[in-house]
XYZ file of N, CA, C and O in Angstrom:
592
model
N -32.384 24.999 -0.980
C -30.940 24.942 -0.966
C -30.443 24.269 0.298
O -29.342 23.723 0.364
N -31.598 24.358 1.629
C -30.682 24.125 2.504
C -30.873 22.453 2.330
O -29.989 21.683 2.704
N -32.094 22.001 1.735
C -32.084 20.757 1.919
C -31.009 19.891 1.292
O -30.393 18.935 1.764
N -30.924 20.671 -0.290
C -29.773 20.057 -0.765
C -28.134 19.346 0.191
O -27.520 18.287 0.316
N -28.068 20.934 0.706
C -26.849 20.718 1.418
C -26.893 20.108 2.452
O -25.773 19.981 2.946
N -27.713 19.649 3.039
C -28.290 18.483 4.564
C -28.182 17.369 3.942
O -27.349 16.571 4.373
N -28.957 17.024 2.812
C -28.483 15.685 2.273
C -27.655 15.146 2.168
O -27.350 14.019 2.557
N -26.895 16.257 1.334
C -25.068 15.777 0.861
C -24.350 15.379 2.304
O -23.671 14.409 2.640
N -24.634 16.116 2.739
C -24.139 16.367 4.294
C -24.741 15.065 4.952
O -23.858 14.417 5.515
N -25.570 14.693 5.010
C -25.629 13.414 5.204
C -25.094 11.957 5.214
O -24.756 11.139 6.070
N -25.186 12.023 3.702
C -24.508 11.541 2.697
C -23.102 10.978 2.692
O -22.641 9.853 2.497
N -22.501 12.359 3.023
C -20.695 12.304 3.270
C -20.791 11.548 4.833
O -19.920 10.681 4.896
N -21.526 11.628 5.986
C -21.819 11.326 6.629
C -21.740 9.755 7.022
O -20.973 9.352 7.896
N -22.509 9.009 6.377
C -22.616 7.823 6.293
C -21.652 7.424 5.516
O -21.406 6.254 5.811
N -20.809 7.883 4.463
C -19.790 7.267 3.856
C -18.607 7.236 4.727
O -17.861 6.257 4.724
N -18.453 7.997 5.280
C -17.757 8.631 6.544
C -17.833 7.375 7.860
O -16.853 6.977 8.491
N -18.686 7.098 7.971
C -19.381 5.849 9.065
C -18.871 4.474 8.164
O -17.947 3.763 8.558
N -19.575 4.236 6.973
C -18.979 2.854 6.567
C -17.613 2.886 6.480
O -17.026 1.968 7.052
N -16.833 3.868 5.803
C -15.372 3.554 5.733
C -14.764 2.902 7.150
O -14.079 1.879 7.152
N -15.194 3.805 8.600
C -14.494 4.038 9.294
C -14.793 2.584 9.558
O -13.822 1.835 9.455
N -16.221 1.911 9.955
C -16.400 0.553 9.707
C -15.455 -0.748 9.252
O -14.999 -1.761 9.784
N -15.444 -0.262 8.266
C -14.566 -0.999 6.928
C -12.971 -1.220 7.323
O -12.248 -2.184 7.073
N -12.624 0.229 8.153
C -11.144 0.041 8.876
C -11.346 -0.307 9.885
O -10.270 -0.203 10.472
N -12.129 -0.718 10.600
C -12.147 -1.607 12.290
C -12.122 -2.729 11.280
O -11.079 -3.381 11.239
N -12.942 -3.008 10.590
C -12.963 -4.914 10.673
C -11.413 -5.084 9.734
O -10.744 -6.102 9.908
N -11.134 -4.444 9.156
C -9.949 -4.821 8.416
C -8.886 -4.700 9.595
O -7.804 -5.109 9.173
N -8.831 -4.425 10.478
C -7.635 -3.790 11.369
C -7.719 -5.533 12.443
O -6.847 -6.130 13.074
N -9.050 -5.800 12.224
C -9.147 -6.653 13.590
C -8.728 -7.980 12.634
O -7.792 -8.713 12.953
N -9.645 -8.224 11.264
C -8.631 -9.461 10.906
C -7.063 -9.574 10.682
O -6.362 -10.583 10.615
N -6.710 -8.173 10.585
C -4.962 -8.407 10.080
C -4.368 -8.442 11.396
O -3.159 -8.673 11.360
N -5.034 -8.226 12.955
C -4.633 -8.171 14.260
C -4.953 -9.992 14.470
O -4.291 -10.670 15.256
N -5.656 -10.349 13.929
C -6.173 -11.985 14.195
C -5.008 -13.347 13.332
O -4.531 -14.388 13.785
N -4.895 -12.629 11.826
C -3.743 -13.305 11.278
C -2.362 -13.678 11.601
O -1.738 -14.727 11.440
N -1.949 -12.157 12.268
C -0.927 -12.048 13.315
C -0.925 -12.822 14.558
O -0.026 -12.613 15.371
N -2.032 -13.886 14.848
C -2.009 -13.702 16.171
C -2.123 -15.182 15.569
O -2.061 -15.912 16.558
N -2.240 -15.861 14.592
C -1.997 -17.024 13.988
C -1.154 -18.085 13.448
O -1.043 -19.311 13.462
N -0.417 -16.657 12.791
C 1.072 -16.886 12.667
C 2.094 -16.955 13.542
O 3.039 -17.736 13.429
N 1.884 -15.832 14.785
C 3.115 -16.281 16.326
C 2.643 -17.326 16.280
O 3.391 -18.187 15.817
N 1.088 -17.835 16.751
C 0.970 -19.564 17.259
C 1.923 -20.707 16.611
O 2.350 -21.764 17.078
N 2.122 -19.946 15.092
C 2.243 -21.075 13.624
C 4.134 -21.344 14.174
O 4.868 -22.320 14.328
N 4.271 -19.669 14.331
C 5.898 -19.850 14.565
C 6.092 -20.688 15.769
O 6.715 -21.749 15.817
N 5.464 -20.064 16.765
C 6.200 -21.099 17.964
C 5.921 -21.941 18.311
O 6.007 -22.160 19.519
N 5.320 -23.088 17.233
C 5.092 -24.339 16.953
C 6.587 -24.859 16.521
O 6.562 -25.443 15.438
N 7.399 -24.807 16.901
C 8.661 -25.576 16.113
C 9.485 -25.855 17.276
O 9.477 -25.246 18.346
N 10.707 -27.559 16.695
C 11.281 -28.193 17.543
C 12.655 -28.054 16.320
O 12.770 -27.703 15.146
N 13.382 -28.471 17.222
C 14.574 -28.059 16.418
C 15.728 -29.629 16.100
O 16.427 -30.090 17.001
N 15.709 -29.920 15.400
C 16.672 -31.070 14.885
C 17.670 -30.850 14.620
O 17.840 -30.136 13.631
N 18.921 -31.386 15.422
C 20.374 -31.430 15.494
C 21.264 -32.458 15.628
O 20.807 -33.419 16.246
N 22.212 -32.544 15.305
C 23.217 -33.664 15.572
C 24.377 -33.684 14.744
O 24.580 -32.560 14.286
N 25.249 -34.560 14.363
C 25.906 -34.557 14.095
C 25.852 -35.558 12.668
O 25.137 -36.552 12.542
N 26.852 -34.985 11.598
C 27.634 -35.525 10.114
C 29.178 -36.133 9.928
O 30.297 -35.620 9.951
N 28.584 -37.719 9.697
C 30.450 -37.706 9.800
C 30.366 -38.504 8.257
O 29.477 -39.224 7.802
N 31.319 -38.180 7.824
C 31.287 -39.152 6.119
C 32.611 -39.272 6.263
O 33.332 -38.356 6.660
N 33.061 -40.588 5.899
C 34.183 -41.482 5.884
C 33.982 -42.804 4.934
O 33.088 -43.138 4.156
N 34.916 -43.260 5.245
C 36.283 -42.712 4.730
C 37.051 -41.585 3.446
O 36.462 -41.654 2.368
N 37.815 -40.964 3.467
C 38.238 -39.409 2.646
C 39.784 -40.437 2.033
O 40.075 -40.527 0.840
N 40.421 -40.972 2.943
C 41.216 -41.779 2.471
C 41.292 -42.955 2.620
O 40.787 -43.578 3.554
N 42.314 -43.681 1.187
C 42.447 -45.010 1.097
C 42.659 -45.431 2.345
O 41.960 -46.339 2.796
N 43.591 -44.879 3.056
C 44.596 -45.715 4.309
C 44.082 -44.475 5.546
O 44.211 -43.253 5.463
N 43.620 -45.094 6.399
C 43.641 -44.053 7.653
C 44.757 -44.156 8.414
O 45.497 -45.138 8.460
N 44.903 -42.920 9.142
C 46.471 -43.175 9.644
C 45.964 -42.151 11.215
O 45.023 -41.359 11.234
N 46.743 -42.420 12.212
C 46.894 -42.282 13.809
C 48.098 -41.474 13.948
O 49.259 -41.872 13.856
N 47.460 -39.645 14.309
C 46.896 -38.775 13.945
C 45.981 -38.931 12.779
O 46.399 -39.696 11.910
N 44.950 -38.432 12.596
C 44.129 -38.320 11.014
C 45.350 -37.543 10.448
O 46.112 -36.792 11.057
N 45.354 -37.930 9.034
C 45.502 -36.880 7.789
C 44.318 -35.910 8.189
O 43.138 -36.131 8.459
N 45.492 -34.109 8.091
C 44.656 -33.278 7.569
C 43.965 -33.252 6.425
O 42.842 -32.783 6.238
N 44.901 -33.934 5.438
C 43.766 -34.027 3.927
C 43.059 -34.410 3.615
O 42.378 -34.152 2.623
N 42.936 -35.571 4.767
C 42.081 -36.830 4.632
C 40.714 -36.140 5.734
O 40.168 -37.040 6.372
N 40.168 -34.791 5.994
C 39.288 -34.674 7.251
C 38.364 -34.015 6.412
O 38.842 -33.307 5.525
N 36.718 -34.133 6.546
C 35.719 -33.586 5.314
C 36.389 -32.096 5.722
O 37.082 -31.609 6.616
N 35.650 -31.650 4.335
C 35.777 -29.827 4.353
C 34.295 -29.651 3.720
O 33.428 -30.465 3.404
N 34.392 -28.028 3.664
C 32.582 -27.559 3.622
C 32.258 -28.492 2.168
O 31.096 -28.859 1.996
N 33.318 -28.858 1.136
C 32.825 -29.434 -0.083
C 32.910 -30.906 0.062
O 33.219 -31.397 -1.024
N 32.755 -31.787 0.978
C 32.874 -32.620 1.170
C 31.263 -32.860 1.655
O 30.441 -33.737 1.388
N 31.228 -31.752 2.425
C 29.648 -32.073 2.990
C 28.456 -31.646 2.085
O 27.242 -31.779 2.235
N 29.217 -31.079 1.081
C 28.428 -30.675 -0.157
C 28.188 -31.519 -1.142
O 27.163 -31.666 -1.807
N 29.242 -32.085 -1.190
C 28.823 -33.563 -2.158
C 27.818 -34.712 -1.565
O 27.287 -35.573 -2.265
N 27.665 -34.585 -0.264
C 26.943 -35.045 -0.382
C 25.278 -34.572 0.613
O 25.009 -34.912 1.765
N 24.475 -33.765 -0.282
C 23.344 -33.050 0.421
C 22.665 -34.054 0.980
O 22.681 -35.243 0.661
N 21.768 -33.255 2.252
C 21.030 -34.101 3.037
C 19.671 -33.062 2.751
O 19.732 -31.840 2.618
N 18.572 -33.820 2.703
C 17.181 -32.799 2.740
C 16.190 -33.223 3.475
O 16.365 -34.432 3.625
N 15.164 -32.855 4.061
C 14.353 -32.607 4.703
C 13.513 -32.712 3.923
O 13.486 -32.088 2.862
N 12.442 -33.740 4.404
C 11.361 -34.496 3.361
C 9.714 -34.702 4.080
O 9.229 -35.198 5.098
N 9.226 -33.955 2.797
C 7.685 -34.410 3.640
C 7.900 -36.349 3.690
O 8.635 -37.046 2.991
N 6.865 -36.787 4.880
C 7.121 -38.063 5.155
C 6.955 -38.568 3.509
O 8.061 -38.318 3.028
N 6.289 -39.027 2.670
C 6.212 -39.724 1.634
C 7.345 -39.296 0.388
O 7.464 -39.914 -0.670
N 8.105 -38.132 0.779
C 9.400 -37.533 0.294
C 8.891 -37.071 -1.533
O 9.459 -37.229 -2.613
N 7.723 -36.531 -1.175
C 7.174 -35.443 -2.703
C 8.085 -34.300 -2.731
O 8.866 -33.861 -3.575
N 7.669 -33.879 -1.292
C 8.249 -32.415 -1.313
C 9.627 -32.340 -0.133
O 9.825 -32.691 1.031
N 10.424 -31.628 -1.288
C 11.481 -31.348 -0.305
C 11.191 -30.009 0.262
O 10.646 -29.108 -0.376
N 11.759 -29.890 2.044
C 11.238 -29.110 2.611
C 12.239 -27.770 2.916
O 11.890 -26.590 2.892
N 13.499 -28.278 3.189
C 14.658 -27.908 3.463
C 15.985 -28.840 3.438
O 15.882 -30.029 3.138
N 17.261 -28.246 3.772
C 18.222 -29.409 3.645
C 19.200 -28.584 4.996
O 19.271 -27.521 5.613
N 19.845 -29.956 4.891
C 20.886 -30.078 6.375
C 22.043 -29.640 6.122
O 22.817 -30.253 5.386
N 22.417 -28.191 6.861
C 23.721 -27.826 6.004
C 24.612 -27.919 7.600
O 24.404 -27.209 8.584
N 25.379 -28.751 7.493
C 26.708 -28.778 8.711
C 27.964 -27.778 8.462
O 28.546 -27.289 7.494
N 28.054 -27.751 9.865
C 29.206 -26.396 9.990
C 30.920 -28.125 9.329
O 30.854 -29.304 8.982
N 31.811 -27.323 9.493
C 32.685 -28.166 9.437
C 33.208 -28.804 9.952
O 34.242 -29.221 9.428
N 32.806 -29.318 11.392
C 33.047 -30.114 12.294
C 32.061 -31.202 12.432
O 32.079 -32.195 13.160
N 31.108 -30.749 11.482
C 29.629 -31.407 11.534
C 28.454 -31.558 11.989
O 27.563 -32.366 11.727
N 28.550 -30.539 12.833
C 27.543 -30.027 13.827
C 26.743 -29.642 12.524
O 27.085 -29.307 11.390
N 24.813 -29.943 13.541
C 24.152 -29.032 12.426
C 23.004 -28.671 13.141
O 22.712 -29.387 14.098
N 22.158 -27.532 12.831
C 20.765 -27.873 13.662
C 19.895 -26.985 12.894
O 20.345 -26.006 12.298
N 18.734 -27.286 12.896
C 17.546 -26.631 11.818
C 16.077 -26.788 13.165
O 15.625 -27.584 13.989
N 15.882 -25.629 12.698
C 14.264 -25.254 13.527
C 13.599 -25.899 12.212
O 13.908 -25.543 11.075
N 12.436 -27.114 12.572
C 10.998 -27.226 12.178
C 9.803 -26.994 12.526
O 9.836 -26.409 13.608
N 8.804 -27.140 12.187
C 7.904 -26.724 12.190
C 6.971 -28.323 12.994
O 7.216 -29.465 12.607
N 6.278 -28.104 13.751
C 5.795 -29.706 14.434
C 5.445 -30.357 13.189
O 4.771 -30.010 12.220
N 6.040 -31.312 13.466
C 5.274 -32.643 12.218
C 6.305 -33.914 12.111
O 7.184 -34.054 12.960
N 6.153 -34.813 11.044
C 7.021 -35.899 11.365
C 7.991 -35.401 9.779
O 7.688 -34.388 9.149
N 8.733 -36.001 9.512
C 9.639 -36.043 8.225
C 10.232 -36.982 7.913
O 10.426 -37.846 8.768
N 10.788 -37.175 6.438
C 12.147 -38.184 6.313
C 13.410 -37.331 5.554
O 13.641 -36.840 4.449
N 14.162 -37.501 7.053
C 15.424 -37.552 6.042
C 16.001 -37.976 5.357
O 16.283 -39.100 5.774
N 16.568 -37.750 4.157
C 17.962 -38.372 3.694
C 18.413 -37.570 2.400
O 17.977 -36.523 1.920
N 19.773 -38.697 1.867
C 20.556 -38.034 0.675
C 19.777 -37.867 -0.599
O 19.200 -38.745 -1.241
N 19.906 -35.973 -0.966
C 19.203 -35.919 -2.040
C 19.744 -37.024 -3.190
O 18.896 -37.594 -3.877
N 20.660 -37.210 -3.314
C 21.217 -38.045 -4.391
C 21.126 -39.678 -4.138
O 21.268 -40.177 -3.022
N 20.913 -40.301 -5.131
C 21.059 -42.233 -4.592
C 22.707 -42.262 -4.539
O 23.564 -41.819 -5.303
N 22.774 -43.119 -3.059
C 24.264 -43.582 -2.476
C 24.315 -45.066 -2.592
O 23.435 -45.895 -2.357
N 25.215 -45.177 -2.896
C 25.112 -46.986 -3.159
C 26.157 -47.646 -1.923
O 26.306 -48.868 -1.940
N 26.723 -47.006 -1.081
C 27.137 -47.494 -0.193
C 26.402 -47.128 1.215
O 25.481 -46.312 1.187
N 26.786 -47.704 2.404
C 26.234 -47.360 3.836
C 26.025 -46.256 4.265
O 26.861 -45.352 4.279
N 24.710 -46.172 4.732
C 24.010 -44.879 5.466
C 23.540 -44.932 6.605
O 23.336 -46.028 7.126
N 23.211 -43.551 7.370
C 22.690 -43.965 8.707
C 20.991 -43.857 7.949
O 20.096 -44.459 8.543
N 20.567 -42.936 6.412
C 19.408 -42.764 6.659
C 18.639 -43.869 4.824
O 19.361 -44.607 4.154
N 17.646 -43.689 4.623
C 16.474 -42.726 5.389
C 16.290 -42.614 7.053
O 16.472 -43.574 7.801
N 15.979 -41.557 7.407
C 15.901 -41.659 8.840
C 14.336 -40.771 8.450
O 14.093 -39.978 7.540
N 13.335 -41.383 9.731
C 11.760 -40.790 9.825
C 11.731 -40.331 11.328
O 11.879 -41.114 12.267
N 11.546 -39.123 11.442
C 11.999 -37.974 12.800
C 10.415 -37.724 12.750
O 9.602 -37.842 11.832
N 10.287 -37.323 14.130
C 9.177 -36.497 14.307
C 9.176 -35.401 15.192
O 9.311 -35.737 16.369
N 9.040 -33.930 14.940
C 9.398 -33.004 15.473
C 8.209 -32.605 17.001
O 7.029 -32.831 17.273
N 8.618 -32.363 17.234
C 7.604 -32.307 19.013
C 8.244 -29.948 19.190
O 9.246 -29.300 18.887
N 6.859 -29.637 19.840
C 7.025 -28.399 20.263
C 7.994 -27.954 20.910
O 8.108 -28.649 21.920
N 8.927 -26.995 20.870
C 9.706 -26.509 21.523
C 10.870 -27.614 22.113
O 11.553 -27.111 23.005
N 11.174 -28.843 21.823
C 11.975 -29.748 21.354
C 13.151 -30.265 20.961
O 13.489 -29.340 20.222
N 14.027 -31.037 20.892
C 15.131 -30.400 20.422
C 15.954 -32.374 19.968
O 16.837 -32.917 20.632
N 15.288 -32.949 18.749
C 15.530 -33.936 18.456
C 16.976 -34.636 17.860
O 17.120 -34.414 16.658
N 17.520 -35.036 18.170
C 18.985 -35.471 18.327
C 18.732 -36.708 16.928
O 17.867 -37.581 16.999
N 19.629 -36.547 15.773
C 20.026 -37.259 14.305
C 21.163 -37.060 14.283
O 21.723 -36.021 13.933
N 21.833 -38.453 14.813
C 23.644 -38.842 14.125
C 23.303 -38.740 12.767
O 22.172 -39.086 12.427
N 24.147 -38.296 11.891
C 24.085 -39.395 10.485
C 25.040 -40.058 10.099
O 25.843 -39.133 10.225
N 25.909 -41.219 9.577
C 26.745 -41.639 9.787
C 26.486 -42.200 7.559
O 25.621 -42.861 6.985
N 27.813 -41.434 7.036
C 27.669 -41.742 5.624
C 29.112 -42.184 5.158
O 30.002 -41.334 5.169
N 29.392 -43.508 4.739
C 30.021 -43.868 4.168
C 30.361 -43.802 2.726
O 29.466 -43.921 1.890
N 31.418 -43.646 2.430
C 31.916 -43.130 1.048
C 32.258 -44.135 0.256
O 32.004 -43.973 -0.937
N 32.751 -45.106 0.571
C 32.780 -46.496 -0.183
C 34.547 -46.264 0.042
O 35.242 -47.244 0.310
N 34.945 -45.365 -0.050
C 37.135 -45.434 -0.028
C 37.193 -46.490 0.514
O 36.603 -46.723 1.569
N 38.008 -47.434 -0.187
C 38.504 -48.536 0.536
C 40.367 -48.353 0.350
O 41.124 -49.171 0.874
């Protein structure tokens, strides 16, 4: 009897040992992934500048028309995105406050910008950026509306 119970006892023993095993190495790769991903995050440069799309009216006039100045749906008509360089994949898009300011954290690498949609009048882009670490890359875009 007693051997029985020395065995088991054993037994539980070593299962007892591999588990605890089993939670060190699992603890140390999910401590290593983590420690992959900060690197991954604070790999990024940040791209900013400014959106101006004009003309809004036929006739410009000195003061601007208030009616005539973009609004958030103005900058909506016309989206800007963030493009792997050969522009397969879209990555993100450029959303400007209403003055036109804009700025987006990337990730290091190069890109192309431009309008998700085809524009048949004057652009500042495609534009091909390349993001640098901790960085902070300056894109006018300058989009013409065709208003004559």
């Amino acid at each position: 009897m007693k051997k029985v119970v020395l065995y088991i006892s054993n037994v539980r023993l070593r299962i007892c040992e591999y588990f605890g095993m089993l939670v060190v190495i699992l603890m140390i790769n999910l401590m290593g992934s983590c420690d992959q991903q900060e690197s991954q995050i604070m790999e990024q440069g940040l791209l900013a500048g400014t959106v101006i799309i004009g003309p809004l009216c036929p006739v410009e006039s000195n003061p601007p028309d208030p009616n005539c100045q973009p609004t958030e749906e103005t900058y909506k008509a016309y989206p800007i995105a963030v493009w792997t360089n050969n522009k397969r994949s879209k990555l993100g898009q450029i959303q400007p406050n209403v003055d036109g300011s804009y700025s987006l954290e990337l990730p290091v690498g190069s890109y192309l910008i431009d309008l998700e949609n085809q524009h048949f009048f004057g652009a500042s882009l495609p534009a091909t950026i390349k993001i640098a670490p901790n960085e902070t890359n300056i894109l006018h875009i300058d989009i013409d509306t065709g208003i004559r």
